[in-house]
PDB file of C-alpha atoms (C1' of nucleotides) in Angstrom:
ATOM      1  CA  MET E 100     -48.444  -8.672 -33.933  1.00 60.00           C
ATOM      2  CA  PRO E 101     -49.090 -11.981 -35.355  1.00 92.00           C
ATOM      3  CA  GLU E 102     -50.970 -14.969 -34.238  1.00 95.00           C
ATOM      4  CA  LEU E 103     -52.203 -17.693 -36.515  1.00 97.00           C
ATOM      5  CA  PRO E 104     -54.863 -15.587 -38.323  1.00 96.00           C
ATOM      6  CA  GLU E 105     -52.385 -12.803 -39.051  1.00 97.00           C
ATOM      7  CA  VAL E 106     -49.766 -15.232 -40.341  1.00 97.00           C
ATOM      8  CA  GLU E 107     -52.369 -16.988 -42.469  1.00 97.00           C
ATOM      9  CA  THR E 108     -53.534 -13.618 -43.819  1.00 97.00           C
ATOM     10  CA  THR E 109     -49.927 -12.849 -44.697  1.00 97.00           C
ATOM     11  CA  ARG E 110     -49.502 -16.238 -46.359  1.00 97.00           C
ATOM     12  CA  ARG E 111     -52.543 -15.685 -48.538  1.00 97.00           C
ATOM     13  CA  GLY E 112     -51.345 -12.201 -49.373  1.00 97.00           C
ATOM     14  CA  ILE E 113     -47.900 -13.248 -50.609  1.00 98.00           C
ATOM     15  CA  GLU E 114     -48.650 -16.638 -52.143  1.00 98.00           C
ATOM     16  CA  ALA E 115     -49.668 -15.512 -55.629  1.00 98.00           C
ATOM     17  CA  ALA E 116     -46.695 -13.184 -55.951  1.00 98.00           C
ATOM     18  CA  LEU E 117     -44.207 -15.878 -54.937  1.00 98.00           C
ATOM     19  CA  LYS E 118     -45.423 -19.143 -56.386  1.00 98.00           C
ATOM     20  CA  GLY E 119     -43.547 -20.124 -59.539  1.00 98.00           C
ATOM     21  CA  ARG E 120     -41.051 -17.266 -59.161  1.00 98.00           C
ATOM     22  CA  THR E 121     -37.302 -17.777 -58.905  1.00 98.00           C
ATOM     23  CA  ILE E 122     -35.275 -16.136 -56.135  1.00 98.00           C
ATOM     24  CA  THR E 123     -32.561 -14.001 -57.700  1.00 98.00           C
ATOM     25  CA  GLY E 124     -30.943 -12.674 -54.541  1.00 97.00           C
ATOM     26  CA  VAL E 125     -31.252 -11.762 -50.896  1.00 98.00           C
ATOM     27  CA  THR E 126     -30.468  -8.379 -49.327  1.00 98.00           C
ATOM     28  CA  VAL E 127     -29.819  -8.367 -45.591  1.00 98.00           C
ATOM     29  CA  ARG E 128     -29.694  -4.875 -44.096  1.00 97.00           C
ATOM     30  CA  ASN E 129     -29.633  -6.050 -40.488  1.00 97.00           C
ATOM     31  CA  PRO E 130     -28.924  -9.702 -39.666  1.00 96.00           C
ATOM     32  CA  ARG E 131     -29.445  -9.213 -35.934  1.00 96.00           C
ATOM     33  CA  LEU E 132     -32.866 -10.771 -35.559  1.00 96.00           C
ATOM     34  CA  ARG E 133     -33.935 -13.076 -32.729  1.00 95.00           C
ATOM     35  CA  GLN E 134     -31.915 -15.695 -34.518  1.00 94.00           C
ATOM     36  CA  PRO E 135     -29.215 -14.117 -36.687  1.00 96.00           C
ATOM     37  CA  VAL E 136     -29.824 -14.325 -40.415  1.00 97.00           C
ATOM     38  CA  PRO E 137     -27.358 -17.023 -41.572  1.00 96.00           C
ATOM     39  CA  PRO E 138     -24.595 -15.666 -43.816  1.00 96.00           C
ATOM     40  CA  SER E 139     -25.247 -18.516 -46.247  1.00 96.00           C
ATOM     41  CA  LEU E 140     -28.927 -17.598 -46.728  1.00 97.00           C
ATOM     42  CA  GLY E 141     -28.368 -15.732 -49.981  1.00 97.00           C
ATOM     43  CA  ASN E 142     -26.278 -18.466 -51.578  1.00 97.00           C
ATOM     44  CA  LYS E 143     -28.716 -21.179 -50.569  1.00 97.00           C
ATOM     45  CA  ALA E 144     -31.820 -19.350 -51.744  1.00 98.00           C
ATOM     46  CA  MET E 145     -30.364 -17.976 -54.978  1.00 98.00           C
ATOM     47  CA  GLY E 146     -31.754 -19.654 -58.077  1.00 98.00           C
ATOM     48  CA  GLN E 147     -34.419 -21.607 -56.230  1.00 98.00           C
ATOM     49  CA  ARG E 148     -37.870 -21.733 -57.778  1.00 98.00           C
ATOM     50  CA  ILE E 149     -40.685 -21.321 -55.238  1.00 98.00           C
ATOM     51  CA  ASP E 150     -43.089 -24.249 -55.343  1.00 98.00           C
ATOM     52  CA  ALA E 151     -45.338 -23.476 -52.386  1.00 98.00           C
ATOM     53  CA  VAL E 152     -46.026 -21.003 -49.604  1.00 98.00           C
ATOM     54  CA  ASN E 153     -47.202 -22.854 -46.517  1.00 98.00           C
ATOM     55  CA  ARG E 154     -47.812 -22.112 -42.861  1.00 97.00           C
ATOM     56  CA  ARG E 155     -47.231 -24.193 -39.733  1.00 97.00           C
ATOM     57  CA  ALA E 156     -48.363 -22.532 -36.499  1.00 97.00           C
ATOM     58  CA  LYS E 157     -46.996 -18.984 -36.807  1.00 97.00           C
ATOM     59  CA  TYR E 158     -44.144 -19.986 -39.105  1.00 97.00           C
ATOM     60  CA  LEU E 159     -44.236 -19.259 -42.836  1.00 98.00           C
ATOM     61  CA  LEU E 160     -42.574 -21.820 -45.093  1.00 98.00           C
ATOM     62  CA  ILE E 161     -41.514 -20.706 -48.560  1.00 98.00           C
ATOM     63  CA  GLU E 162     -40.641 -23.995 -50.171  1.00 98.00           C
ATOM     64  CA  SER E 163     -38.523 -24.976 -53.151  1.00 98.00           C
ATOM     65  CA  ALA E 164     -36.886 -28.168 -54.366  1.00 97.00           C
ATOM     66  CA  GLY E 165     -33.567 -27.084 -52.859  1.00 96.00           C
ATOM     67  CA  GLY E 166     -34.857 -26.109 -49.427  1.00 97.00           C
ATOM     68  CA  SER E 167     -37.120 -23.637 -47.678  1.00 98.00           C
ATOM     69  CA  LEU E 168     -37.164 -20.206 -46.165  1.00 98.00           C
ATOM     70  CA  ILE E 169     -38.577 -20.329 -42.633  1.00 98.00           C
ATOM     71  CA  ILE E 170     -39.903 -16.931 -41.587  1.00 98.00           C
ATOM     72  CA  HIS E 171     -41.311 -15.969 -38.198  1.00 97.00           C
ATOM     73  CA  LEU E 172     -42.832 -12.523 -37.668  1.00 97.00           C
ATOM     74  CA  GLY E 173     -42.197 -12.340 -33.929  1.00 96.00           C
ATOM     75  CA  MET E 174     -44.258  -9.659 -32.196  1.00 95.00           C
ATOM     76  CA  SER E 175     -44.014  -6.808 -34.660  1.00 95.00           C
ATOM     77  CA  GLY E 176     -43.050  -8.265 -38.033  1.00 95.00           C
ATOM     78  CA  ASN E 177     -44.763  -8.067 -41.385  1.00 96.00           C
ATOM     79  CA  LEU E 178     -44.065  -9.046 -44.972  1.00 97.00           C
ATOM     80  CA  ARG E 179     -44.902  -7.016 -48.049  1.00 96.00           C
ATOM     81  CA  ILE E 180     -44.582  -7.428 -51.757  1.00 97.00           C
ATOM     82  CA  CYS E 181     -43.133  -4.342 -53.400  1.00 95.00           C
ATOM     83  CA  ASP E 182     -41.124  -3.277 -56.446  1.00 96.00           C
ATOM     84  CA  ALA E 183     -37.369  -3.785 -56.219  1.00 94.00           C
ATOM     85  CA  ASP E 184     -36.758  -0.045 -56.509  1.00 95.00           C
ATOM     86  CA  THR E 185     -39.029   0.865 -53.583  1.00 96.00           C
ATOM     87  CA  ALA E 186     -36.867   2.638 -51.022  1.00 96.00           C
ATOM     88  CA  ALA E 187     -36.310   0.633 -47.845  1.00 95.00           C
ATOM     89  CA  ALA E 188     -37.799   2.075 -44.674  1.00 94.00           C
ATOM     90  CA  LYS E 189     -36.442   1.864 -41.157  1.00 94.00           C
ATOM     91  CA  HIS E 190     -36.671  -1.721 -39.858  1.00 95.00           C
ATOM     92  CA  ASP E 191     -36.864  -3.239 -43.354  1.00 97.00           C
ATOM     93  CA  HIS E 192     -34.265  -5.866 -42.475  1.00 97.00           C
ATOM     94  CA  VAL E 193     -34.387  -8.446 -45.273  1.00 98.00           C
ATOM     95  CA  ASP E 194     -35.407  -8.467 -48.953  1.00 98.00           C
ATOM     96  CA  ILE E 195     -35.994 -11.615 -50.998  1.00 98.00           C
ATOM     97  CA  LEU E 196     -35.531 -10.594 -54.648  1.00 98.00           C
ATOM     98  CA  LEU E 197     -37.641 -12.237 -57.331  1.00 98.00           C
ATOM     99  CA  ASP E 198     -37.103 -12.717 -61.036  1.00 98.00           C
ATOM    100  CA  ASP E 199     -40.075 -10.528 -62.004  1.00 98.00           C
ATOM    101  CA  GLY E 200     -38.701  -7.393 -60.352  1.00 97.00           C
ATOM    102  CA  HIS E 201     -40.713  -7.726 -57.172  1.00 98.00           C
ATOM    103  CA  VAL E 202     -39.332  -8.092 -53.678  1.00 98.00           C
ATOM    104  CA  LEU E 203     -40.593  -9.843 -50.558  1.00 98.00           C
ATOM    105  CA  ARG E 204     -39.687  -7.356 -47.831  1.00 98.00           C
ATOM    106  CA  TYR E 205     -39.377  -8.335 -44.149  1.00 97.00           C
ATOM    107  CA  HIS E 206     -40.046  -5.482 -41.709  1.00 96.00           C
ATOM    108  CA  ASP E 207     -39.764  -5.949 -37.941  1.00 96.00           C
ATOM    109  CA  PRO E 208     -39.188  -3.088 -35.466  1.00 95.00           C
ATOM    110  CA  ARG E 209     -38.692  -5.278 -32.405  1.00 95.00           C
ATOM    111  CA  ARG E 210     -36.616  -7.918 -34.215  1.00 96.00           C
ATOM    112  CA  PHE E 211     -38.264 -10.804 -32.363  1.00 96.00           C
ATOM    113  CA  GLY E 212     -38.784 -12.653 -35.628  1.00 96.00           C
ATOM    114  CA  PHE E 213     -36.295 -14.366 -37.929  1.00 97.00           C
ATOM    115  CA  VAL E 214     -35.535 -15.555 -41.447  1.00 98.00           C
ATOM    116  CA  LEU E 215     -33.795 -18.930 -41.753  1.00 97.00           C
ATOM    117  CA  TRP E 216     -33.020 -21.496 -44.416  1.00 97.00           C
ATOM    118  CA  ALA E 217     -33.770 -25.235 -44.056  1.00 96.00           C
ATOM    119  CA  ASP E 218     -32.025 -27.570 -46.493  1.00 95.00           C
ATOM    120  CA  GLY E 219     -34.504 -30.421 -46.202  1.00 91.00           C
ATOM    121  CA  ASP E 220     -38.075 -30.724 -44.993  1.00 94.00           C
ATOM    122  CA  PRO E 221     -38.754 -27.543 -42.980  1.00 96.00           C
ATOM    123  CA  LEU E 222     -41.115 -29.495 -40.734  1.00 95.00           C
ATOM    124  CA  ARG E 223     -38.036 -31.287 -39.380  1.00 93.00           C
ATOM    125  CA  TYR E 224     -36.668 -28.008 -38.042  1.00 93.00           C
ATOM    126  CA  PRO E 225     -36.795 -28.860 -34.287  1.00 92.00           C
ATOM    127  CA  PRO E 226     -39.156 -26.113 -33.061  1.00 94.00           C
ATOM    128  CA  LEU E 227     -41.610 -27.081 -35.818  1.00 95.00           C
ATOM    129  CA  ALA E 228     -41.280 -30.817 -35.276  1.00 94.00           C
ATOM    130  CA  ALA E 229     -42.289 -30.429 -31.626  1.00 94.00           C
ATOM    131  CA  LEU E 230     -45.533 -28.532 -32.289  1.00 96.00           C
ATOM    132  CA  GLY E 231     -49.022 -29.772 -31.493  1.00 97.00           C
ATOM    133  CA  PRO E 232     -51.783 -30.062 -34.082  1.00 97.00           C
ATOM    134  CA  GLU E 233     -52.947 -27.195 -36.263  1.00 97.00           C
ATOM    135  CA  PRO E 234     -56.182 -25.885 -34.742  1.00 97.00           C
ATOM    136  CA  LEU E 235     -57.951 -25.719 -38.114  1.00 97.00           C
ATOM    137  CA  GLU E 236     -56.980 -29.246 -39.157  1.00 97.00           C
ATOM    138  CA  ALA E 237     -58.878 -32.450 -38.471  1.00 97.00           C
ATOM    139  CA  ASP E 238     -56.331 -33.858 -36.000  1.00 96.00           C
ATOM    140  CA  PHE E 239     -57.135 -31.074 -33.545  1.00 97.00           C
ATOM    141  CA  THR E 240     -59.999 -32.464 -31.478  1.00 97.00           C
ATOM    142  CA  ALA E 241     -61.755 -31.713 -28.212  1.00 98.00           C
ATOM    143  CA  LEU E 242     -60.555 -35.079 -26.940  1.00 98.00           C
ATOM    144  CA  HIS E 243     -56.933 -34.121 -27.663  1.00 97.00           C
ATOM    145  CA  LEU E 244     -57.301 -30.945 -25.583  1.00 98.00           C
ATOM    146  CA  TYR E 245     -59.014 -32.818 -22.778  1.00 98.00           C
ATOM    147  CA  GLN E 246     -56.450 -35.614 -22.640  1.00 98.00           C
ATOM    148  CA  LYS E 247     -53.463 -33.243 -22.760  1.00 98.00           C
ATOM    149  CA  SER E 248     -54.929 -31.209 -19.926  1.00 98.00           C
ATOM    150  CA  ARG E 249     -55.211 -34.034 -17.415  1.00 97.00           C
ATOM    151  CA  GLY E 250     -53.024 -33.522 -14.394  1.00 96.00           C
ATOM    152  CA  ARG E 251     -52.044 -29.999 -15.462  1.00 97.00           C
ATOM    153  CA  ARG E 252     -52.205 -27.341 -12.830  1.00 96.00           C
ATOM    154  CA  ARG E 253     -51.381 -24.389 -15.052  1.00 96.00           C
ATOM    155  CA  ALA E 254     -54.079 -21.915 -15.917  1.00 97.00           C
ATOM    156  CA  VAL E 255     -56.021 -22.864 -19.036  1.00 98.00           C
ATOM    157  CA  ARG E 256     -55.024 -19.617 -20.785  1.00 97.00           C
ATOM    158  CA  ASP E 257     -51.346 -20.546 -20.423  1.00 97.00           C
ATOM    159  CA  PHE E 258     -52.140 -24.124 -21.472  1.00 98.00           C
ATOM    160  CA  LEU E 259     -53.612 -22.777 -24.740  1.00 98.00           C
ATOM    161  CA  LEU E 260     -50.540 -20.612 -25.374  1.00 97.00           C
ATOM    162  CA  ASP E 261     -48.292 -23.695 -25.270  1.00 97.00           C
ATOM    163  CA  GLY E 262     -47.581 -24.610 -28.883  1.00 97.00           C
ATOM    164  CA  HIS E 263     -46.823 -28.195 -27.911  1.00 97.00           C
ATOM    165  CA  ILE E 264     -50.508 -28.590 -26.991  1.00 98.00           C
ATOM    166  CA  VAL E 265     -52.055 -26.785 -29.963  1.00 97.00           C
ATOM    167  CA  ALA E 266     -50.154 -24.696 -32.494  1.00 97.00           C
ATOM    168  CA  GLY E 267     -50.498 -21.017 -33.234  1.00 96.00           C
ATOM    169  CA  ILE E 268     -52.781 -19.777 -30.438  1.00 97.00           C
ATOM    170  CA  GLY E 269     -51.607 -16.446 -29.006  1.00 97.00           C
ATOM    171  CA  ASN E 270     -52.860 -14.193 -26.257  1.00 97.00           C
ATOM    172  CA  ILE E 271     -55.619 -12.431 -28.206  1.00 97.00           C
ATOM    173  CA  TYR E 272     -57.361 -15.542 -29.456  1.00 97.00           C
ATOM    174  CA  ALA E 273     -56.839 -17.530 -26.249  1.00 98.00           C
ATOM    175  CA  ASN E 274     -58.673 -14.798 -24.347  1.00 97.00           C
ATOM    176  CA  GLU E 275     -61.393 -14.497 -26.986  1.00 98.00           C
ATOM    177  CA  ALA E 276     -62.045 -18.237 -27.222  1.00 98.00           C
ATOM    178  CA  LEU E 277     -62.187 -18.638 -23.428  1.00 98.00           C
ATOM    179  CA  PHE E 278     -64.815 -15.900 -23.302  1.00 98.00           C
ATOM    180  CA  VAL E 279     -66.878 -17.558 -26.033  1.00 98.00           C
ATOM    181  CA  ALA E 280     -66.634 -20.876 -24.171  1.00 98.00           C
ATOM    182  CA  GLY E 281     -67.544 -19.272 -20.818  1.00 98.00           C
ATOM    183  CA  ILE E 282     -64.364 -20.518 -19.115  1.00 98.00           C
ATOM    184  CA  ASP E 283     -62.388 -18.498 -16.560  1.00 98.00           C
ATOM    185  CA  PRO E 284     -58.888 -18.131 -18.048  1.00 97.00           C
ATOM    186  CA  ARG E 285     -57.335 -18.560 -14.598  1.00 96.00           C
ATOM    187  CA  ARG E 286     -58.862 -21.984 -14.016  1.00 97.00           C
ATOM    188  CA  ALA E 287     -56.445 -24.902 -13.840  1.00 97.00           C
ATOM    189  CA  ALA E 288     -56.442 -26.740 -17.174  1.00 98.00           C
ATOM    190  CA  GLY E 289     -56.681 -30.122 -15.461  1.00 97.00           C
ATOM    191  CA  ARG E 290     -59.845 -29.190 -13.594  1.00 97.00           C
ATOM    192  CA  ILE E 291     -62.063 -28.479 -16.599  1.00 98.00           C
ATOM    193  CA  ALA E 292     -64.562 -31.126 -17.633  1.00 98.00           C
ATOM    194  CA  GLN E 293     -64.591 -32.838 -21.019  1.00 98.00           C
ATOM    195  CA  ALA E 294     -67.857 -31.198 -22.099  1.00 98.00           C
ATOM    196  CA  ARG E 295     -66.358 -27.772 -21.485  1.00 98.00           C
ATOM    197  CA  TYR E 296     -63.321 -28.670 -23.598  1.00 98.00           C
ATOM    198  CA  ALA E 297     -65.760 -29.494 -26.385  1.00 98.00           C
ATOM    199  CA  ARG E 298     -67.090 -25.931 -26.161  1.00 98.00           C
ATOM    200  CA  LEU E 299     -63.579 -24.500 -26.012  1.00 98.00           C
ATOM    201  CA  HIS E 300     -62.512 -26.510 -29.049  1.00 98.00           C
ATOM    202  CA  GLY E 301     -65.479 -25.159 -31.017  1.00 98.00           C
ATOM    203  CA  ALA E 302     -64.834 -21.624 -29.786  1.00 98.00           C
ATOM    204  CA  LEU E 303     -61.184 -21.690 -30.865  1.00 98.00           C
ATOM    205  CA  ILE E 304     -62.103 -22.789 -34.371  1.00 98.00           C
ATOM    206  CA  GLU E 305     -64.918 -20.264 -34.662  1.00 98.00           C
ATOM    207  CA  VAL E 306     -62.789 -17.351 -33.442  1.00 98.00           C
ATOM    208  CA  LEU E 307     -59.781 -18.231 -35.626  1.00 98.00           C
ATOM    209  CA  ARG E 308     -61.919 -18.656 -38.739  1.00 97.00           C
ATOM    210  CA  ALA E 309     -63.689 -15.349 -38.175  1.00 97.00           C
ATOM    211  CA  ALA E 310     -60.363 -13.585 -37.632  1.00 97.00           C
ATOM    212  CA  ILE E 311     -58.910 -14.989 -40.862  1.00 97.00           C
ATOM    213  CA  GLU E 312     -62.066 -13.896 -42.647  1.00 96.00           C
ATOM    214  CA  ALA E 313     -61.552 -10.359 -41.328  1.00 95.00           C
ATOM    215  CA  GLY E 314     -57.900 -10.307 -42.421  1.00 94.00           C
ATOM    216  CA  GLY E 315     -56.501 -10.635 -38.899  1.00 94.00           C
ATOM    217  CA  THR E 316     -56.285  -8.207 -35.995  1.00 94.00           C
ATOM    218  CA  THR E 317     -54.359  -4.942 -36.320  1.00 92.00           C
ATOM    219  CA  LEU E 318     -53.636  -3.474 -32.905  1.00 89.00           C
ATOM    220  CA  LYS E 319     -50.555  -1.597 -34.025  1.00 86.00           C
ATOM    221  CA  ASP E 320     -48.006  -3.110 -36.387  1.00 82.00           C
ATOM    222  CA  PHE E 321     -49.794  -5.760 -38.343  1.00 91.00           C
ATOM    223  CA  ARG E 322     -50.203  -5.139 -42.084  1.00 92.00           C
ATOM    224  CA  ARG E 323     -51.264  -7.454 -44.833  1.00 94.00           C
ATOM    225  CA  ALA E 324     -48.903  -7.962 -47.740  1.00 92.00           C
ATOM    226  CA  ASP E 325     -50.579  -5.113 -49.620  1.00 93.00           C
ATOM    227  CA  GLY E 326     -50.222  -2.748 -46.647  1.00 91.00           C
ATOM    228  CA  ARG E 327     -53.853  -2.817 -45.505  1.00 93.00           C
ATOM    229  CA  PRO E 328     -54.635  -3.517 -41.846  1.00 93.00           C
ATOM    230  CA  GLY E 329     -56.814  -6.371 -40.573  1.00 93.00           C
ATOM    231  CA  TYR E 330     -60.284  -5.674 -39.248  1.00 94.00           C
ATOM    232  CA  PHE E 331     -60.902  -8.323 -36.598  1.00 94.00           C
ATOM    233  CA  GLN E 332     -60.104  -5.842 -33.802  1.00 94.00           C
ATOM    234  CA  GLN E 333     -63.625  -4.488 -34.376  1.00 93.00           C
ATOM    235  CA  GLN E 334     -64.998  -7.917 -33.423  1.00 95.00           C
ATOM    236  CA  LEU E 335     -62.917  -8.483 -30.305  1.00 96.00           C
ATOM    237  CA  ARG E 336     -65.199  -9.294 -27.379  1.00 97.00           C
ATOM    238  CA  VAL E 337     -62.797  -8.983 -24.425  1.00 97.00           C
ATOM    239  CA  TYR E 338     -59.186  -8.449 -25.536  1.00 96.00           C
ATOM    240  CA  GLY E 339     -58.043  -4.916 -24.735  1.00 95.00           C
ATOM    241  CA  ARG E 340     -61.493  -4.003 -23.389  1.00 95.00           C
ATOM    242  CA  ALA E 341     -60.933  -3.814 -19.621  1.00 95.00           C
ATOM    243  CA  GLY E 342     -63.598  -1.698 -17.936  1.00 94.00           C
ATOM    244  CA  LEU E 343     -65.939  -1.839 -20.925  1.00 94.00           C
ATOM    245  CA  PRO E 344     -69.211  -3.743 -20.608  1.00 96.00           C
ATOM    246  CA  CYS E 345     -69.309  -7.471 -21.277  1.00 96.00           C
ATOM    247  CA  PRO E 346     -71.076  -8.010 -24.624  1.00 97.00           C
ATOM    248  CA  THR E 347     -73.289 -10.633 -22.979  1.00 97.00           C
ATOM    249  CA  CYS E 348     -74.158  -9.301 -19.516  1.00 97.00           C
ATOM    250  CA  ALA E 349     -72.744  -5.725 -19.436  1.00 96.00           C
ATOM    251  CA  THR E 350     -70.644  -6.397 -16.325  1.00 96.00           C
ATOM    252  CA  PRO E 351     -67.373  -4.428 -16.666  1.00 95.00           C
ATOM    253  CA  LEU E 352     -64.686  -6.627 -18.184  1.00 96.00           C
ATOM    254  CA  ARG E 353     -61.611  -7.267 -16.051  1.00 95.00           C
ATOM    255  CA  ARG E 354     -57.916  -7.261 -16.833  1.00 95.00           C
ATOM    256  CA  GLU E 355     -55.382  -9.129 -14.746  1.00 94.00           C
ATOM    257  CA  ILE E 356     -51.736  -9.992 -15.198  1.00 93.00           C
ATOM    258  CA  GLN E 357     -50.958 -13.675 -15.215  1.00 93.00           C
ATOM    259  CA  GLY E 358     -47.625 -15.133 -16.160  1.00 88.00           C
ATOM    260  CA  GLN E 359     -46.446 -11.633 -17.160  1.00 89.00           C
ATOM    261  CA  ARG E 360     -49.217 -11.359 -19.761  1.00 94.00           C
ATOM    262  CA  SER E 361     -52.636  -9.749 -19.626  1.00 96.00           C
ATOM    263  CA  LEU E 362     -55.836 -11.686 -19.185  1.00 96.00           C
ATOM    264  CA  PHE E 363     -59.150 -10.187 -20.247  1.00 96.00           C
ATOM    265  CA  PHE E 364     -62.388 -11.781 -19.084  1.00 97.00           C
ATOM    266  CA  CYS E 365     -65.900 -11.266 -17.779  1.00 97.00           C
ATOM    267  CA  PRO E 366     -65.999 -12.045 -14.054  1.00 96.00           C
ATOM    268  CA  ARG E 367     -69.664 -12.995 -14.332  1.00 97.00           C
ATOM    269  CA  CYS E 368     -69.921 -15.025 -17.563  1.00 97.00           C
ATOM    270  CA  GLN E 369     -66.682 -16.980 -17.223  1.00 98.00           C
ATOM    271  CA  HIS E 370     -66.144 -19.553 -14.511  1.00 96.00           C
TER     272      HIS E 370
ATOM    273  C1'  DA K 283     -42.414 -33.748 -16.639  1.00 54.36           C
ATOM    274  C1'  DG K 284     -44.121 -29.481 -15.804  1.00 54.36           C
ATOM    275  C1'  DA K 285     -44.237 -24.644 -14.153  1.00 54.36           C
ATOM    276  C1'  DC K 286     -42.213 -20.351 -14.114  1.00 54.36           C
ATOM    277  C1'  DA K 287     -38.991 -16.249 -14.616  1.00 54.36           C
ATOM    278  C1'  DG K 288     -36.033 -14.093 -17.687  1.00 54.36           C
ATOM    279  C1'  DA K 289     -34.168 -13.018 -21.981  1.00 54.36           C
ATOM    280  C1'  DC K 290     -34.278 -10.928 -26.603  1.00 54.36           C
ATOM    281  C1'  DC K 291     -35.833  -5.581 -28.886  1.00 54.36           C
ATOM    282  C1'  DT K 292     -38.219  -1.003 -30.132  1.00 54.36           C
ATOM    283  C1'  DG K 293     -42.104   1.969 -30.021  1.00 54.36           C
ATOM    284  C1'  DT K 294     -46.061   4.167 -27.980  1.00 54.36           C
ATOM    285  C1'  DG K 295     -49.047   6.272 -24.765  1.00 54.36           C
ATOM    286  C1'  DA K 296     -50.030   7.790 -20.059  1.00 54.36           C
ATOM    287  C1'  DG K 297     -48.738  10.412 -16.226  1.00 54.36           C
ATOM    288  C1'  DC K 298     -46.036  13.846 -14.119  1.00 54.36           C
TER     289       DC K 298
ATOM    290  C1'  DT J 240     -41.888  19.908 -24.269  1.00 54.36           C
ATOM    291  C1'  DG J 241     -39.709  16.165 -22.256  1.00 54.36           C
ATOM    292  C1'  DC J 242     -38.756  12.611 -18.939  1.00 54.36           C
ATOM    293  C1'  DT J 243     -39.959   7.914 -16.959  1.00 54.36           C
ATOM    294  C1'  DC J 244     -42.644   4.002 -16.656  1.00 54.36           C
ATOM    295  C1'  DA J 245     -45.690   0.322 -18.111  1.00 54.36           C
ATOM    296  C1'  DC J 246     -46.927  -2.317 -21.693  1.00 54.36           C
ATOM    297  C1'  DA J 247     -47.217  -4.791 -26.354  1.00 54.36           C
ATOM    298  C1'  DG J 248     -49.561  -9.771 -30.857  1.00 54.36           C
ATOM    299  C1'  DG J 249     -43.863 -14.604 -29.317  1.00 54.36           C
ATOM    300  C1'  DT J 250     -41.049 -18.256 -27.880  1.00 54.36           C
ATOM    301  C1'  DC J 251     -36.655 -20.024 -26.546  1.00 54.36           C
ATOM    302  C1'  DT J 252     -33.637 -21.161 -22.444  1.00 54.36           C
ATOM    303  C1'  DG J 253     -32.545 -22.143 -17.960  1.00 54.36           C
ATOM    304  C1'  DT J 254     -33.821 -23.314 -13.188  1.00 54.36           C
ATOM    305  C1'  DC J 255     -36.399 -25.406  -9.619  1.00 54.36           C
TER     306       DC J 255
END
DNA sequence: AGACAGACCTGTGAGC
DNA sequence: TGCTCACAGGTCTGTC
């Protein structure tokens, strides 16, 4: 499910229910996530008062003075706020219990996500420390993209998916932004001119902002914390639309497999 | 250093 | 109805 807009939508949806609350317990129904839920998670989290709910790339950081929960939603995860007595459904793997009788419930059919605990600054957790800039923060610039791309022979779509270059871009929004910028997703990243990276930089920001505004994209699994879907799928220009007319020139959109993942693009508008 | 395949999982829809 | 196959929003690990 979740790329940056979906994780940010989730963050906004759970923040008010968590902030200022104290964790009173953790229920783990199935610890076998992509990284196993640590046995010590409950003891570490118990009694901690939640100060902030932050996001870095696609990671959610639920922070307290004594440490932080680091939650990743993988491909099919979601988080909901519900009452403690709400019956658990299939794939509801972890509950974080709160002192007001609510529960933060982690649901993930494919179990590609995880729930961890970091004792210190969660940004020092190695996968987080290695990430590139946040695309909606000021340190993400067109120049950064251009400079990082020099000498790279990989396709620009795969370059955008690399979190070390820019954080949080997944396959949907990489495809969408490349369409908006008029760039062929198969083109080598190192062979795109600086002016075109300026367009791509603007397109990424525009597409991500619009998707957050719409509450994310729900293709299948994604739900906001209150259970509602996102609505950005209605604004997708190319993703999942192979064979349908290009919104600009009406040429049928094309789908190709590259690096084991689908590309969607207009063969006429993108070069 | 960088590029790529493979691994981890379950569910769904298409085609037969 | 039921089987098999392809495919899905991510990212870590290992190999060349």
